[in-house]
mmCIF file of C-alpha atoms in Angstrom:
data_model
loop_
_atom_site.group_PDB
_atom_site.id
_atom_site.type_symbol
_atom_site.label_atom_id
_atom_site.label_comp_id
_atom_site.label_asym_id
_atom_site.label_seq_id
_atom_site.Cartn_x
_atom_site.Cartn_y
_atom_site.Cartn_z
ATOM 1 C CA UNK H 1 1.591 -19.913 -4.682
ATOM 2 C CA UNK H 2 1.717 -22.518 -1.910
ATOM 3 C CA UNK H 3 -2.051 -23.982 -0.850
ATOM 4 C CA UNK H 4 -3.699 -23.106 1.831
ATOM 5 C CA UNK H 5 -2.976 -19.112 0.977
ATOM 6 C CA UNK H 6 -5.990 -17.179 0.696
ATOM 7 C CA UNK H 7 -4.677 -14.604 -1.743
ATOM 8 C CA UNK H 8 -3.223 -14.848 -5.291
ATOM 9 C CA UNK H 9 -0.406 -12.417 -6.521
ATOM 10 C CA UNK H 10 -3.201 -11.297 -8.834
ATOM 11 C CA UNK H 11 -5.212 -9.878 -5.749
ATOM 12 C CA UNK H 12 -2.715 -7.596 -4.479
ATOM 13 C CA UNK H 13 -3.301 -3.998 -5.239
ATOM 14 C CA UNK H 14 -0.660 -1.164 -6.243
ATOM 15 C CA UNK H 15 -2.943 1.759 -6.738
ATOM 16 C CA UNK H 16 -2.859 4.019 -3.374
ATOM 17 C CA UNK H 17 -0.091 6.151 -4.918
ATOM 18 C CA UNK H 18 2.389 5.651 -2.497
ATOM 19 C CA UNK H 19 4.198 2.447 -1.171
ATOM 20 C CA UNK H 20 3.568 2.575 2.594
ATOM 21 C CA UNK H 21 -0.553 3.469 1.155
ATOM 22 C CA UNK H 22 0.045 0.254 -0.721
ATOM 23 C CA UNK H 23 0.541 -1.660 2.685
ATOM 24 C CA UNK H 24 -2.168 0.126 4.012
ATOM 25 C CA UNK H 25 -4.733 -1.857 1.105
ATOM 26 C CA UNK H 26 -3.329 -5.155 1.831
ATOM 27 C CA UNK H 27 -6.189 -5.356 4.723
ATOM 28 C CA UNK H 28 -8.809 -5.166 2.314
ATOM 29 C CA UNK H 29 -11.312 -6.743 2.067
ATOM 30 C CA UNK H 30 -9.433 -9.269 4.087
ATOM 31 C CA UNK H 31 -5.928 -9.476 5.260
ATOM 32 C CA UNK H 32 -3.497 -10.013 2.132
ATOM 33 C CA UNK H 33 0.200 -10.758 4.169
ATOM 34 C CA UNK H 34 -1.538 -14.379 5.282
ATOM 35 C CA UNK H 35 1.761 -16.229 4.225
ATOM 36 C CA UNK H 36 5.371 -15.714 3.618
ATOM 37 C CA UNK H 37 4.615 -16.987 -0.166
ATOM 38 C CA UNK H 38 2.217 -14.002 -0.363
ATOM 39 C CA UNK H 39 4.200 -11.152 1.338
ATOM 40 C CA UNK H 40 7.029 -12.249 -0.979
ATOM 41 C CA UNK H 41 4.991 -11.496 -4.217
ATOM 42 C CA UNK H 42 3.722 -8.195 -2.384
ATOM 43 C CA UNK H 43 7.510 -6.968 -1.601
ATOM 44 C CA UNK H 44 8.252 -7.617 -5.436
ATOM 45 C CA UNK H 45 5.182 -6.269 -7.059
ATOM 46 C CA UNK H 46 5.506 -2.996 -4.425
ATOM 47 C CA UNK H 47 9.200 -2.408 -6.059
ATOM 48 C CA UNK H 48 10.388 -2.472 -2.936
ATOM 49 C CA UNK H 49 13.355 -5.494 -4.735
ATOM 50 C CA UNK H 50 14.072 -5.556 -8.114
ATOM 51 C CA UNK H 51 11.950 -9.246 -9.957
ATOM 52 C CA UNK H 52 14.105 -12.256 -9.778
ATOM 53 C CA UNK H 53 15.513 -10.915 -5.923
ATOM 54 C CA UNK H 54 16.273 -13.505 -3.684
ATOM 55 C CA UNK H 55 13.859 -13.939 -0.995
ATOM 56 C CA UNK H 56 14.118 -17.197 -0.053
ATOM 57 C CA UNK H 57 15.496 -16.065 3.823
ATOM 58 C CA UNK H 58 12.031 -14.886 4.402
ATOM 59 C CA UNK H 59 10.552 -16.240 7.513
ATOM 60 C CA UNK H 60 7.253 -16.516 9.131
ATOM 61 C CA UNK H 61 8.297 -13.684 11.034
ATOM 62 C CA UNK H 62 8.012 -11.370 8.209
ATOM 63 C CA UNK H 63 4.297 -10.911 7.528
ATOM 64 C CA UNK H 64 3.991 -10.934 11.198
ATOM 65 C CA UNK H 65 6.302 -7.388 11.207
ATOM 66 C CA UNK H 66 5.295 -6.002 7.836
ATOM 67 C CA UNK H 67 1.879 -6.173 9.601
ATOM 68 C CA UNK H 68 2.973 -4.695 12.765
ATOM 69 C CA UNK H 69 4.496 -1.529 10.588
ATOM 70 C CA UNK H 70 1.148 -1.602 8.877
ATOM 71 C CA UNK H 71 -0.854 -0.929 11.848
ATOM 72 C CA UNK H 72 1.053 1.921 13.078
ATOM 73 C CA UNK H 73 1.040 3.509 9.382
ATOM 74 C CA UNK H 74 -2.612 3.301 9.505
ATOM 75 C CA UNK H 75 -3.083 4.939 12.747
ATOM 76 C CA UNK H 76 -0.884 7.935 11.581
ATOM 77 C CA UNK H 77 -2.237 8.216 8.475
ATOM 78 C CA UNK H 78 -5.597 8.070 9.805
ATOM 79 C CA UNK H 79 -5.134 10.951 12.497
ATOM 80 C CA UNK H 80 -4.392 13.106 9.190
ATOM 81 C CA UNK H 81 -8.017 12.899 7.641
ATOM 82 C CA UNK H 82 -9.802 13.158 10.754
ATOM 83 C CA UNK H 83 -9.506 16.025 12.073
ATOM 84 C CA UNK H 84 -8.484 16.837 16.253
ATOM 85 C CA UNK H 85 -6.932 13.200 16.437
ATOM 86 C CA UNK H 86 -3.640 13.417 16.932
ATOM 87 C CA UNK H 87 -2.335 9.766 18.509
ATOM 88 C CA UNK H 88 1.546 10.217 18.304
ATOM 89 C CA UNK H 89 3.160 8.202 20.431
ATOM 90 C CA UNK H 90 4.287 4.324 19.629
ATOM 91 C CA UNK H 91 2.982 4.516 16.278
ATOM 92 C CA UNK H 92 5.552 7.566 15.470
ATOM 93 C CA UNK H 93 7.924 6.009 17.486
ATOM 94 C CA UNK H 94 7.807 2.981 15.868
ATOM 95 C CA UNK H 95 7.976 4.149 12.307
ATOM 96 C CA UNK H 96 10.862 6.536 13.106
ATOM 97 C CA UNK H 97 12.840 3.634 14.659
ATOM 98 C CA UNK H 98 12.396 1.523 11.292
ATOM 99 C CA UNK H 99 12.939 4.181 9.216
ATOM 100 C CA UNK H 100 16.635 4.551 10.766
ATOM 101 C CA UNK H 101 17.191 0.821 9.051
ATOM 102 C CA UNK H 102 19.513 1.414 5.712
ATOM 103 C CA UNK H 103 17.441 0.167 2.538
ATOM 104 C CA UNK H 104 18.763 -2.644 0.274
ATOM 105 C CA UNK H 105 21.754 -1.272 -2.011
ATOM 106 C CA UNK H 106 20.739 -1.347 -5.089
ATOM 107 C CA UNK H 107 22.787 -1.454 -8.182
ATOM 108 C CA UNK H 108 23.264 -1.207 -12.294
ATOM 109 C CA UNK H 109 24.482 -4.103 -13.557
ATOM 110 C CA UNK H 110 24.690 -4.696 -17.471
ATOM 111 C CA UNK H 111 24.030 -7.223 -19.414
ATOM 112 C CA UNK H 112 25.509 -8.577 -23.049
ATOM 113 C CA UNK H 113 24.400 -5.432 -24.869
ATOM 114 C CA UNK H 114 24.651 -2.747 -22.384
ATOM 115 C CA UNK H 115 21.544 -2.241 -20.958
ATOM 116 C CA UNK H 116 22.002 -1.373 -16.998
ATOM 117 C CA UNK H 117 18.974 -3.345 -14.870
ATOM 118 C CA UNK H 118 18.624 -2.442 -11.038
ATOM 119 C CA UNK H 119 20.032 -5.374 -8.620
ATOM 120 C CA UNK H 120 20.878 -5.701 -5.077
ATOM 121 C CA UNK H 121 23.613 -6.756 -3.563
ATOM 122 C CA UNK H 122 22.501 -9.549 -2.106
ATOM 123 C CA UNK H 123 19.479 -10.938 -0.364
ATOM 124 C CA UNK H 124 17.222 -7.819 1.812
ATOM 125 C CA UNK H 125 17.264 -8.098 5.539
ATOM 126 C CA UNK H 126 13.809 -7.729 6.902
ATOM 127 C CA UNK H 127 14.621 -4.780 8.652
ATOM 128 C CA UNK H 128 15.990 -2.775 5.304
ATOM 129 C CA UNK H 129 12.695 -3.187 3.619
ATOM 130 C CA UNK H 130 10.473 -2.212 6.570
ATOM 131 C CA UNK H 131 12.476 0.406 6.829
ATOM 132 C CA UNK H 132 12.215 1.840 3.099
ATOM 133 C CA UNK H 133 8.530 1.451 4.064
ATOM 134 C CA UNK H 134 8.540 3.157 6.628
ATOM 135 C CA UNK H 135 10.815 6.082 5.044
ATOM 136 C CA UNK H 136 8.148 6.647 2.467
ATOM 137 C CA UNK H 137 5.436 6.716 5.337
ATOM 138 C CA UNK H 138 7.753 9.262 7.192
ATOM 139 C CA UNK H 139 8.067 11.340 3.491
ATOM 140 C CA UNK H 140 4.657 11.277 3.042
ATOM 141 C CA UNK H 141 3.588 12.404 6.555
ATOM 142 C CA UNK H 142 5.838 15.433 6.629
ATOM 143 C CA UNK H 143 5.341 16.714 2.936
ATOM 144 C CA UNK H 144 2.332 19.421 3.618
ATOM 145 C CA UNK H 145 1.909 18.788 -0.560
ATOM 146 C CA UNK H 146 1.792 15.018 -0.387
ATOM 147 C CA UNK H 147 -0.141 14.784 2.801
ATOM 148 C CA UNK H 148 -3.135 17.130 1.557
ATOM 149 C CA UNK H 149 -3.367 14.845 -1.170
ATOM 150 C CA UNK H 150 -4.516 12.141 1.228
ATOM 151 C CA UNK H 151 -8.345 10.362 0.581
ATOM 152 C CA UNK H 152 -10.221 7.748 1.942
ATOM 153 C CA UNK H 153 -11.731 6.163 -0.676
ATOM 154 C CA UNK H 154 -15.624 6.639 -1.451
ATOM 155 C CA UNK H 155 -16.891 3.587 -2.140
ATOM 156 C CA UNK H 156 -19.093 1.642 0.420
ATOM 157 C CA UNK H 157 -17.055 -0.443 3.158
ATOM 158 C CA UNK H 158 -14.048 0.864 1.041
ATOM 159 C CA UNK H 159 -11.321 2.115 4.308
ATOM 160 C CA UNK H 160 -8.508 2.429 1.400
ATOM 161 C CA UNK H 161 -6.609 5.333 1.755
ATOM 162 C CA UNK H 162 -5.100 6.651 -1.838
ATOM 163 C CA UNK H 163 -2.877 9.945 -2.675
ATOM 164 C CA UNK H 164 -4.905 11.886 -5.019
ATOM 165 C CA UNK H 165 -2.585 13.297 -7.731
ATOM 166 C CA UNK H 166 -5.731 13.784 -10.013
ATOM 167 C CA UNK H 167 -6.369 17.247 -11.860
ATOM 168 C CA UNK H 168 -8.384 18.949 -9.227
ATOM 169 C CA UNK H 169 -7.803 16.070 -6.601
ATOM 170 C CA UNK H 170 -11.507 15.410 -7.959
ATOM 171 C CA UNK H 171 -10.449 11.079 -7.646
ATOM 172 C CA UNK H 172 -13.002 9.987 -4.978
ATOM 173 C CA UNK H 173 -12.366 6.118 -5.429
ATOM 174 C CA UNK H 174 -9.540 4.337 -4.490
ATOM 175 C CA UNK H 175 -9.581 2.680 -7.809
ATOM 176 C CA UNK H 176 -12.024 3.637 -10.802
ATOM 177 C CA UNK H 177 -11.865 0.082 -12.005
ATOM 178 C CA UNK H 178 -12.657 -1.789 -8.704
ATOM 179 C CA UNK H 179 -14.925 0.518 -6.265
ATOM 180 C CA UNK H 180 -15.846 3.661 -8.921
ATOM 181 C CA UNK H 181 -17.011 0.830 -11.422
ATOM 182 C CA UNK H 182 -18.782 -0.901 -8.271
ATOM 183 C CA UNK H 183 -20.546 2.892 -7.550
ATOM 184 C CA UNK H 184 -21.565 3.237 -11.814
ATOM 185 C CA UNK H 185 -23.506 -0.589 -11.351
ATOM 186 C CA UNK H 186 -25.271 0.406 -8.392
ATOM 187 C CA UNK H 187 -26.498 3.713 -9.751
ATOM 188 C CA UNK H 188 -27.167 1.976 -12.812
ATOM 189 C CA UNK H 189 -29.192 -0.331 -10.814
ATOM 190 C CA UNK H 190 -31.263 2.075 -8.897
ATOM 191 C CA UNK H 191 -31.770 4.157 -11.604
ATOM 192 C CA UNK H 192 -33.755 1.075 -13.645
ATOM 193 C CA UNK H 193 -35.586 0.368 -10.610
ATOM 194 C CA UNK H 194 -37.159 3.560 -10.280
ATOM 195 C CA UNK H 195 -37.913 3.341 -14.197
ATOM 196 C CA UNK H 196 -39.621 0.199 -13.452
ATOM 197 C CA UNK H 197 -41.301 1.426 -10.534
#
């Protein structure tokens, strides 16, 4: 990590369900794609490149669009959970146009004893992985299945948006271990002040 970023690979989180959701959580609770170093570690960690990818080419100009792409993910996904808001326009517009962007190629390559690993062909253009983002964003937005499945998390000053996949989409946190455990404290904490009181 180089200094002067404000956010350790460690921070980034990988729990909305979905990769473009996973974007979506990199505002919280303060902007994660600071830095090249950091949206580097992000594209890796998503899956969007296969670990040990080349990313070197990276440029400051990267964060800057991943975050564009972000914005106009979150205003589409947002029009789906509130209800009557319906702002197509740039933001579809947008998306669509990166989606059109071929992904990185990936392929098998063996090693010594035969196991096949996924590798690309060479270094990713920006454009291919904003527009695999953007593909799952368009996936996600027109699957009726997928897109009922959307939740904004429950937890206080929590805006992540997750897929719930749970038996009985019941989930109402974006993560159990970071705002459901946060929720279990505080109950716990009111419920031994009103003991005491």
């Amino acid at each position: 990590m180089a200094t002067g970023t404000a956010t350790a690979p460690h921070e980034l989180r990988f729990d909305a369900g979905r990769i473009c959701l996973d974007l979506l959580a990199t505002t919280h609770p303060a902007e994660r794609l600071d830095s090249v170093e950091v949206l580097r570690a992000w594209i890796v960690a998503s899956g969007l490149v296969p670990p040990g990818t080349p990313l070197a080419h990276a440029d400051p100009a990267w964060p800057a669009a991943f975050r564009e792409l972000r914005g106009h993910i979150a205003q589409l996904v947002r029009s789906r959970l509130t209800p009557g808001v319906r702002p197509y326009g740039l933001a579809l517009a947008r998306v669509n146009d990166l989606a059109r962007a071929a992904p990185p190629a990936p392929r098998a390559v063996a090693d010594a004893e035969g196991a096949l690993s996924r590798r690309l062909d060479g270094p990713p253009a920006c454009a291919a992985l904003l527009g695999a983002v953007a593909r799952d964003a368009v996936e996600l937005l027109t699957d009726p299945v997928a897109r009922a499945g959307l939740r904004e998390c429950a937890g206080d000053d929590c805006p992540i948006v997750y897929l719930d996949t749970s038996r009985g989409r019941r989930r109402r946190w974006c993560s159990s271990e970071t705002c459901g455990n946060r929720e279990r404290v505080a109950r716990h904490r009111r419920r031994a002040a009103l003991a005491r009181a």
